[in-house]
Amino acid sequence: MISISEAAQAHFVKLLADQAEGTHIRVFVISPGTAQAECGVSYCPPDAVEADDTELEFNGFNAMVDEKSAPFLEEATIDYVTDQLGSQLTLKAPNAKMRKVSDDAPLAERIEYIIQSEINPQLASHGGNIMLVNIEEGIATLQFGGGCNGCSQVDITLKDGIEKQLLERFPNELKGVRDVTEHQHGSHSYA
């Protein structure tokens, strides 16, 4: 479920040494399955362990995961990186905003998963996002929002970025993508 690097495990052991005996760490997702999903790590004293928690054993400590967060932490990784600017704990949970779908799920669900887990995080750096409207005859119809609405680069983003990425993922099921957004340039647009 969660992969914790050796450096991060050593960091947690060091932090937990200063806590009450029996304290674990808790890995969680706030608002799992939504665009506002946020992941976190905290201390978990013995009296905060819930009966339905999943307990993961690591080198020198255990990680607790609540039942609601568990499916959204599939393939999550925690690392502790040190560089010239200092040290930082990083938690990456690609399924936090949307639960991973199976390979045999309907095409719309699999496309929606790629949009939420891979494409929208890339567009978010420009204040934008996309939404799947429908799929007809192998063509995925998308609607742009946020900073992508009215952006002068939207055609390039659509054809060279999103369409290319989706066609690579679904080569035998998808023929192309199209945009139905009525783009209106304004202060919200990324220029």
PDB file of C-alpha atoms in Angstrom, residues 28-40 72 93 95-98 116 120-121 124 129:
ATOM      1  CA  PHE A  28      -3.920   9.885   6.041  1.00  0.00           C
ATOM      2  CA  VAL A  29      -5.830  11.671   3.304  1.00  0.00           C
ATOM      3  CA  ILE A  30      -8.110  14.605   4.071  1.00  0.00           C
ATOM      4  CA  SER A  31     -11.068  14.778   1.637  1.00  0.00           C
ATOM      5  CA  PRO A  32     -10.021  11.604  -0.215  1.00  0.00           C
ATOM      6  CA  GLY A  33     -11.386  11.169  -3.715  1.00  0.00           C
ATOM      7  CA  THR A  34     -11.921  14.892  -4.279  1.00  0.00           C
ATOM      8  CA  ALA A  35      -9.955  17.601  -6.080  1.00  0.00           C
ATOM      9  CA  GLN A  36      -9.143  19.056  -2.626  1.00  0.00           C
ATOM     10  CA  ALA A  37      -7.545  15.841  -1.334  1.00  0.00           C
ATOM     11  CA  GLU A  38      -4.478  16.454   0.851  1.00  0.00           C
ATOM     12  CA  CYS A  39      -2.153  13.813   2.264  1.00  0.00           C
ATOM     13  CA  GLY A  40      -0.385  13.991   5.565  1.00  0.00           C
ATOM     14  CA  PHE A  72      -6.572   6.365  -1.782  1.00  0.00           C
ATOM     15  CA  ALA A  93      -0.049   9.684  -3.341  1.00  0.00           C
ATOM     16  CA  ASN A  95      -4.505   8.037  -6.082  1.00  0.00           C
ATOM     17  CA  ALA A  96      -5.477  10.527  -3.348  1.00  0.00           C
ATOM     18  CA  LYS A  97      -7.799  12.589  -5.537  1.00  0.00           C
ATOM     19  CA  MET A  98      -9.379   9.600  -7.227  1.00  0.00           C
ATOM     20  CA  GLN A 116      -7.503  13.427 -12.216  1.00  0.00           C
ATOM     21  CA  ASN A 120      -5.062  17.936 -13.980  1.00  0.00           C
ATOM     22  CA  PRO A 121      -2.077  18.090 -11.604  1.00  0.00           C
ATOM     23  CA  ALA A 124      -2.968  23.059 -12.032  1.00  0.00           C
ATOM     24  CA  ASN A 129      -8.120  21.808 -15.334  1.00  0.00           C
TER      25      ASN A 129
END
